[in-house]
PDB file of C-alpha atoms in Angstrom:
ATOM      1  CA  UNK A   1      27.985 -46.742  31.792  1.00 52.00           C
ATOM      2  CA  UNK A   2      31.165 -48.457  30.408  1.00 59.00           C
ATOM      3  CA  UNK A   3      33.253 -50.704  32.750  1.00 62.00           C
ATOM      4  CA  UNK A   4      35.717 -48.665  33.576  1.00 68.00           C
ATOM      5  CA  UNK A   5      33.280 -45.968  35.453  1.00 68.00           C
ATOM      6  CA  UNK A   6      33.317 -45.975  39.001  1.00 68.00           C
ATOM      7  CA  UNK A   7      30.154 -45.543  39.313  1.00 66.00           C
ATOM      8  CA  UNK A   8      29.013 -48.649  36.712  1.00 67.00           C
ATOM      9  CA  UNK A   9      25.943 -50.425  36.605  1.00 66.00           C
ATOM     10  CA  UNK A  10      23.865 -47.061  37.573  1.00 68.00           C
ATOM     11  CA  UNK A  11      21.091 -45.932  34.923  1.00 63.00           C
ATOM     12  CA  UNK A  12      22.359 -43.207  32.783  1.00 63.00           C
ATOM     13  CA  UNK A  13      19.251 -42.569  31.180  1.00 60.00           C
ATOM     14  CA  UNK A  14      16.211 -44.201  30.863  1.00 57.00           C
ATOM     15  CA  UNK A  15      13.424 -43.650  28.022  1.00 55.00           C
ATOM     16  CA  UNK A  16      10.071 -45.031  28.594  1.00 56.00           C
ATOM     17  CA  UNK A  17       7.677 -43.944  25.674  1.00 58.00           C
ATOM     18  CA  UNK A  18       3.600 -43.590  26.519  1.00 58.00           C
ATOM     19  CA  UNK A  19       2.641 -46.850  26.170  1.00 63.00           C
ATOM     20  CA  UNK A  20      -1.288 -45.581  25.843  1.00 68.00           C
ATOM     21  CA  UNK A  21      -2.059 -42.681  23.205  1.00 72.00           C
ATOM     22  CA  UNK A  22      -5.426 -40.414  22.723  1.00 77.00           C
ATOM     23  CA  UNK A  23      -4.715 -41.550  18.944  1.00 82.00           C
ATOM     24  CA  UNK A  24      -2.679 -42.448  16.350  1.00 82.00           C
ATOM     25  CA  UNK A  25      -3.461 -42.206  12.666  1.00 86.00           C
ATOM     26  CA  UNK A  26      -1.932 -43.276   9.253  1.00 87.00           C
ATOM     27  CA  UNK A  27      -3.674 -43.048   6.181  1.00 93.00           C
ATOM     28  CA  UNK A  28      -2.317 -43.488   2.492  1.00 95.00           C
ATOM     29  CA  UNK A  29      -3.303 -44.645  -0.892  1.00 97.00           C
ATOM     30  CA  UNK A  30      -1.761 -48.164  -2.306  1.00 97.00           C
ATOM     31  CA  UNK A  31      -0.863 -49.144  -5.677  1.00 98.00           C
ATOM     32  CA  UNK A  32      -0.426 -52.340  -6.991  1.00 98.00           C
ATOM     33  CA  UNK A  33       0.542 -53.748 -10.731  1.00 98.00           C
ATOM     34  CA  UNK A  34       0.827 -57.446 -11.958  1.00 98.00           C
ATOM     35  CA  UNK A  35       2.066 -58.413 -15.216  1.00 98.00           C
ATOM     36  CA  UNK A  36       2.128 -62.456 -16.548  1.00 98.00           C
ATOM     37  CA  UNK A  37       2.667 -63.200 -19.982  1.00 97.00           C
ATOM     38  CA  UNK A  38       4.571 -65.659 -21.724  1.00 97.00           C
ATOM     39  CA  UNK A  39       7.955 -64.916 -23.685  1.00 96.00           C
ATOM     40  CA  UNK A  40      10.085 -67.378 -25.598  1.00 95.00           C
ATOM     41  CA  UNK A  41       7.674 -70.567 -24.080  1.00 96.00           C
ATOM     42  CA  UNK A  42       8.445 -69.186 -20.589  1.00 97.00           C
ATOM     43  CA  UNK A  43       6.944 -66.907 -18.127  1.00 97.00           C
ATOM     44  CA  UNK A  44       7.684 -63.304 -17.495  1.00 98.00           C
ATOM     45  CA  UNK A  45       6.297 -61.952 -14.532  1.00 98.00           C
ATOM     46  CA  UNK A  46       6.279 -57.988 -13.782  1.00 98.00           C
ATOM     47  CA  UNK A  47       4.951 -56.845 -10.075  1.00 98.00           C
ATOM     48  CA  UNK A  48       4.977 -53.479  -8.429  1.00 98.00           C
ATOM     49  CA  UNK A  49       3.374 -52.037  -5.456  1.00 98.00           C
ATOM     50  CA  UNK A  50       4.005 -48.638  -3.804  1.00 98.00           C
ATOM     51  CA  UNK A  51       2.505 -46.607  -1.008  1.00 97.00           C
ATOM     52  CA  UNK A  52       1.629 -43.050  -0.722  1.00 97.00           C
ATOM     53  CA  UNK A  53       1.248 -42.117   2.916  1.00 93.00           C
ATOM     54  CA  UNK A  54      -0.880 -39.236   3.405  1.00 95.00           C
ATOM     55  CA  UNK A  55      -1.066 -38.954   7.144  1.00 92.00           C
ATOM     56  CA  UNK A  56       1.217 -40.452  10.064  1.00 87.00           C
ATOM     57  CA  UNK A  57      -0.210 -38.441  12.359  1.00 86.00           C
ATOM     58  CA  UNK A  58       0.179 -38.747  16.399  1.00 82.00           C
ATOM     59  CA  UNK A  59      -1.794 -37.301  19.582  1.00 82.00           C
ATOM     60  CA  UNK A  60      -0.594 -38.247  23.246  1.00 79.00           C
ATOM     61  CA  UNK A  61      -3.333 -36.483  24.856  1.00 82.00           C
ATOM     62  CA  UNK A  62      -6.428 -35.686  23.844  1.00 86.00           C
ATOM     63  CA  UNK A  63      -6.248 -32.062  25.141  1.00 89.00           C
ATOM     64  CA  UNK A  64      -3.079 -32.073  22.568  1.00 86.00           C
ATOM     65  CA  UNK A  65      -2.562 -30.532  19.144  1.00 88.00           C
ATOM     66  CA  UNK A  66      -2.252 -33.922  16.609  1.00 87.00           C
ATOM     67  CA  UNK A  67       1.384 -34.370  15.150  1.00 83.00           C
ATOM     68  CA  UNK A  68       2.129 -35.054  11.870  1.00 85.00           C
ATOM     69  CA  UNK A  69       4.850 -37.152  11.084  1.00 86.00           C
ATOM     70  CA  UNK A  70       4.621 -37.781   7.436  1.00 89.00           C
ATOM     71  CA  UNK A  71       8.114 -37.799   5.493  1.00 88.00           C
ATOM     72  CA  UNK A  72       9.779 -37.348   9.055  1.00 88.00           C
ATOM     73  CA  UNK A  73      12.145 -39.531  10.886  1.00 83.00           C
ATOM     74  CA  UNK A  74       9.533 -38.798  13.417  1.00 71.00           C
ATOM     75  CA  UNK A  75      10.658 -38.237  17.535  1.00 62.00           C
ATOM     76  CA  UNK A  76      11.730 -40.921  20.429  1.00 54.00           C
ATOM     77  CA  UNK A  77       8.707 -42.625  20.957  1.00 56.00           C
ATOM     78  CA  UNK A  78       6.573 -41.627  18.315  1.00 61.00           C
ATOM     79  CA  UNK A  79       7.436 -43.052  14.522  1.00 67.00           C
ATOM     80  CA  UNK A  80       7.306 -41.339  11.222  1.00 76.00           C
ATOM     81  CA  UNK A  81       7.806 -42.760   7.943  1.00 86.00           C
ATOM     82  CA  UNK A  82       8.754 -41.861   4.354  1.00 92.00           C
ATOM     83  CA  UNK A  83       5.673 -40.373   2.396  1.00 94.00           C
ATOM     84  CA  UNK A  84       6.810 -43.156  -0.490  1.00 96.00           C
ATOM     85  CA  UNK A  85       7.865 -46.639  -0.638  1.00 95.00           C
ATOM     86  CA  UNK A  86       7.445 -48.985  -2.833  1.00 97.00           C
ATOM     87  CA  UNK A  87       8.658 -52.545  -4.891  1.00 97.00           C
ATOM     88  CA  UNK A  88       9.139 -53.542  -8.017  1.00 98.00           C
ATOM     89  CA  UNK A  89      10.029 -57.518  -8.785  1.00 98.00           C
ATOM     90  CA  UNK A  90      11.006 -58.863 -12.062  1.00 98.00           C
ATOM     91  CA  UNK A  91      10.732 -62.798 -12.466  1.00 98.00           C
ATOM     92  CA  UNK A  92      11.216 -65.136 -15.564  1.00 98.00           C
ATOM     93  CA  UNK A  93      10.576 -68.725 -15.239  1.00 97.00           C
ATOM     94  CA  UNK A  94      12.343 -71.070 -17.998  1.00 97.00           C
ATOM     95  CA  UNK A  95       9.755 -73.021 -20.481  1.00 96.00           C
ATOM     96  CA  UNK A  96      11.532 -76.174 -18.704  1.00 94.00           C
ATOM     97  CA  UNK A  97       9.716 -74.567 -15.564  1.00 94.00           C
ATOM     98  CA  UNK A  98      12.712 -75.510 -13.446  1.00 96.00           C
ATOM     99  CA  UNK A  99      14.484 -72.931 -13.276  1.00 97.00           C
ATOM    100  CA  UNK A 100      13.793 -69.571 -12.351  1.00 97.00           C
ATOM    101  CA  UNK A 101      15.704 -65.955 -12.108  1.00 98.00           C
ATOM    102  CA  UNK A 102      14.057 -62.852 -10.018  1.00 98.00           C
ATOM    103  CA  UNK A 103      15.207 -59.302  -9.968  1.00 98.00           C
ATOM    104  CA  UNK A 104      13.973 -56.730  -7.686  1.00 98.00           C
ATOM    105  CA  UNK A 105      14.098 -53.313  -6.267  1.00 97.00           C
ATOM    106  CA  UNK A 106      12.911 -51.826  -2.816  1.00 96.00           C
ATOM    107  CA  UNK A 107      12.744 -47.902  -2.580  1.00 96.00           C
ATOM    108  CA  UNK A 108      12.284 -46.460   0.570  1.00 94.00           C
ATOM    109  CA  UNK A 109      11.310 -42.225  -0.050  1.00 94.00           C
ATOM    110  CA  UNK A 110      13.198 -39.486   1.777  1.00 93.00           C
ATOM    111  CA  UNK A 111      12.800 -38.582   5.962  1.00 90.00           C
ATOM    112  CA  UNK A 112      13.230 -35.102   6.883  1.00 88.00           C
ATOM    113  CA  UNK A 113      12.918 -34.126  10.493  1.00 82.00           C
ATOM    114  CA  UNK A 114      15.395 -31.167  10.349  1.00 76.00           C
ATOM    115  CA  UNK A 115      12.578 -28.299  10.341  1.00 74.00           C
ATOM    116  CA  UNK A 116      10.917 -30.087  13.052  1.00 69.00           C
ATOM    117  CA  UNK A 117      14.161 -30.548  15.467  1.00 65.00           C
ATOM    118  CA  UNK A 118      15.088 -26.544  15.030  1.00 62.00           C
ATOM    119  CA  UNK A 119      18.230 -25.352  17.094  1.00 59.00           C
ATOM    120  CA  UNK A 120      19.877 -28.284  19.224  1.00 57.00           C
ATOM    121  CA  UNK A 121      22.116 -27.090  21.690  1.00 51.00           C
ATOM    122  CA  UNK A 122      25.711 -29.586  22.263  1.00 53.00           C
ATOM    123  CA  UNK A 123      25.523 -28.741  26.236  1.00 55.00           C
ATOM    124  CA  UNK A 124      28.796 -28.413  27.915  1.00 56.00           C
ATOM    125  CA  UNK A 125      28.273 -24.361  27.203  1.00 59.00           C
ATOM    126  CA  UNK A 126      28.771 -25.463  23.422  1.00 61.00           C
ATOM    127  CA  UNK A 127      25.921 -23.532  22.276  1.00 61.00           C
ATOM    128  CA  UNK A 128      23.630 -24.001  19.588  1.00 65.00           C
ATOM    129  CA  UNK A 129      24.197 -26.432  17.251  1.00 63.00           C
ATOM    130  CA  UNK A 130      22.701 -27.188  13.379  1.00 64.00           C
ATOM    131  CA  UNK A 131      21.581 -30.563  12.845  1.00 67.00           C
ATOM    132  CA  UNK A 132      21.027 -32.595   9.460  1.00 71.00           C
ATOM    133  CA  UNK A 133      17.853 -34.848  10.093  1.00 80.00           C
ATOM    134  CA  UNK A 134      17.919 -36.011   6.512  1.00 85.00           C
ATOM    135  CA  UNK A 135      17.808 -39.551   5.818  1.00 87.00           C
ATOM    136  CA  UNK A 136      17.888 -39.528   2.260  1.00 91.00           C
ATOM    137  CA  UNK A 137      16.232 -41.842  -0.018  1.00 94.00           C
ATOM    138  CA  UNK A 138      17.098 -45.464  -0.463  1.00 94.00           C
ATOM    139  CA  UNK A 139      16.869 -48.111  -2.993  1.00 96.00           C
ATOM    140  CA  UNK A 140      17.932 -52.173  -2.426  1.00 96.00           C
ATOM    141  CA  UNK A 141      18.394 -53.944  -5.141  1.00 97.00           C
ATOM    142  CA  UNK A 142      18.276 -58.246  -4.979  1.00 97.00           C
ATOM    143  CA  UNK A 143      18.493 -60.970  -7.172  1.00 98.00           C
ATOM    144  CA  UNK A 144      17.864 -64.650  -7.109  1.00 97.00           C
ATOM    145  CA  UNK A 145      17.834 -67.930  -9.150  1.00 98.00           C
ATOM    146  CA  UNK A 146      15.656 -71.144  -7.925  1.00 97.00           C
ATOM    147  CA  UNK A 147      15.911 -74.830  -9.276  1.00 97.00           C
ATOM    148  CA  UNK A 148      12.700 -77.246  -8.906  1.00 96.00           C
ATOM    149  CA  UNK A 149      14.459 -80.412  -8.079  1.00 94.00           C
ATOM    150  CA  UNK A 150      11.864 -83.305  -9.235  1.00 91.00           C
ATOM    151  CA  UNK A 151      10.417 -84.994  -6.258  1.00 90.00           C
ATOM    152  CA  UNK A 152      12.458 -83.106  -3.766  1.00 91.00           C
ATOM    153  CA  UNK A 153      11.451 -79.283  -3.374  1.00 94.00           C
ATOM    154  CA  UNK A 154      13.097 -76.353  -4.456  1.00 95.00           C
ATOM    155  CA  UNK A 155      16.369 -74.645  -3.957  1.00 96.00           C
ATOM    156  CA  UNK A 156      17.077 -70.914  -4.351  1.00 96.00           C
ATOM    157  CA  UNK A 157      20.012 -68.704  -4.335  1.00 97.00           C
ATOM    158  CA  UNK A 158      19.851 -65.395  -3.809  1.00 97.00           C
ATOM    159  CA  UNK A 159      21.619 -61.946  -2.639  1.00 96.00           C
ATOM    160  CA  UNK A 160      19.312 -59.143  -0.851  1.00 94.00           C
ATOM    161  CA  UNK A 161      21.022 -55.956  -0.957  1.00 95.00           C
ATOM    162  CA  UNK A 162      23.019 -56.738  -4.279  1.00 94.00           C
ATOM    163  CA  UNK A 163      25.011 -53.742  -4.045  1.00 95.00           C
ATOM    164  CA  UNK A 164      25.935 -53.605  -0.994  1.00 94.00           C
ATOM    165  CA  UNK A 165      23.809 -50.383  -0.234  1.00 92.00           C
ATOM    166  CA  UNK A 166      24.314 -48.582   3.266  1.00 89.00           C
ATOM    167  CA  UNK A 167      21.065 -47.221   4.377  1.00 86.00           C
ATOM    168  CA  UNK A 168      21.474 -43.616   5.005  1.00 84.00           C
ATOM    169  CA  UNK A 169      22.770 -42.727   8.228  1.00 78.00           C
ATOM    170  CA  UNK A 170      22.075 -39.184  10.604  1.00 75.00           C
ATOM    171  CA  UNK A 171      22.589 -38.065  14.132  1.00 63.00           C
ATOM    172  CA  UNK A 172      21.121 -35.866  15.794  1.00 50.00           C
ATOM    173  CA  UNK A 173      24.461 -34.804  16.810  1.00 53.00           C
ATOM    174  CA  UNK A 174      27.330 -33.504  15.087  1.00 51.00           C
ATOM    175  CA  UNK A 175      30.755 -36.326  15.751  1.00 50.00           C
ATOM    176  CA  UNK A 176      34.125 -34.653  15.701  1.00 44.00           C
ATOM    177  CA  UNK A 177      37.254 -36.011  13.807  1.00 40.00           C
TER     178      UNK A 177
END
């Protein structure tokens, strides 16, 4: 509760997820690619990976039906994922082999948990209430350059999240202007 409640300090709410589960399951296929040749008398280097998640699948008890959170956002307590993610990383070393540049991109594949939240009701006799559960997909893109400093080590520069890219952001709630 904020300060200026009477009543602060008192517990508002408290969440305290199942800490043992009859099972949890993920299961998915993985995909990997590598890539070295030499350009110009330097070194190119192409590597991507990327995961296909089949299952994310959750049982509290084992008298309970199994969940499956695959492509959700998943519920308090219990996670979900994206059914894709994935990298790709571009890197080209100079033929001095002291200096190096890297470019890469990190996808992360679309959540929906809007079929699986149905009607939310607002409370405060508000009545139903549609919610948006999407959290759309989502790519970073980052970028570096390292020197190799002779008897000393290496020094790199870089920028993760080049563009700036918010992640995409729900509620489960609608917010009013």
């Amino acid at each position: 509760r904020p300060a200026s409640d009477p009543q602060k300090g008192t517990l508002d709410l408290f969440l305290n997820p199942y800490i043992n589960v009859s099972q949890q399951k993920a299961s998915g296929i993985d995909f990997d690619f590598r890539l070295s040749t030499p350009i110009n008398n330097g070194k190119f280097v192409l590597r991507a990976s990327a995961t296909r998640n089949l299952h994310q699948q959750y049982q509290l008890f084992p008298e309970d039906e199994v969940d499956e959170y695959n492509g959700t956002l998943g519920t308090q307590g219990f996670s979900g994922g994206p059914k894709w993610v994935g990298n790709v990383d571009l890197q080209y070393t100079f033929p001095s082999d002291k200096v190096t540049l890297r470019y890469g991109v990190r996808y992360v594949g679309k959540q929906d948990s809007t079929e699986a939240a149905g009607e939310a009701v607002a409370g405060l006799g508000v009545g139903p209430v549609d919610v948006d559960l999407v959290a759309e997909t989502y790519w970073e893109h980052g970028a570096s350059i390292q020197f190799k400093i002779e008897d000393l080590g290496q020094i790199t520069f870089g920028v993760n999240n080049l563009f700036n890219t918010k992640p995409p952001r729900i509620s489960a709630f609608p917010t009013s202007a």
